[in-house]
Amino acid sequence: MMRSHGFTLLEVLVAVAIFALLGMAAYSGLDAVLKARARLDDENHQWRAVALFWTRLGRDLSAFVERPARLRGSAPQAAFLGEPVAMGEYAAQLELTRLGAADGGNAPPERVAYRLRGGKVEWLRWPALDSGPRAMPDVAVLLERVAALEFSYRDSAGVWNTRWPPAANLGHPTAVKVVLRLESGEALTRWYAY
């Protein structure tokens, strides 16, 4: 009698089932790796943006110059202003006059500001220190997913204030403390001294 060589239907079904399970496991593993990579890329982007925020803020604070400004046709404003909360369309938490060119060129001084609006840290730059009533600042988003941005200013007596200038002091602070709280829970603090 001749025996047939091959697989029975049951053996084929078991082999297909094992192959399907291996395929599902491989797909699940690949999916987990791709999700982890996307999450790491997102976190890397966020921390890079945090580093760029600190760099820009440090440059602006170190380039501070004692020059009042007339923005949008207003009365002269102090060269350095700080408010706990930005109230208004073009209001900011920190506003200052800085040297115009970061590379040491002869650009005129410029007015820059920082504020937290809708979970985003925004950087504002006015086209001129003494501008007309229709001049609007350029607004750039520096950082997203921010829960809080807090500035404190130390006066010459060593007292910290949440508003600058305090009532009796029109100069610039001796130090600035910045607390940045991310929506993910991290709180980062930096101090800048003059």
GROMACS .gro file of C-alpha atoms in nm, residues 8 37 45 48 61 111 122 145 193:
model
    9
    8THR     CA    1  -0.287   1.668   0.730
   37ARG     CA    2   1.022   5.637   1.944
   45HIS     CA    3   1.163   6.829   2.090
   48ARG     CA    4   1.521   7.125   2.303
   61LEU     CA    5   1.863   8.968   3.001
  111ARG     CA    6   1.209   9.612   2.299
  122GLU     CA    7   0.547   8.383   2.370
  145ARG     CA    8   0.276   7.278   2.712
  193ALA     CA    9   2.217   8.837   3.824
   0.00000   0.00000   0.00000
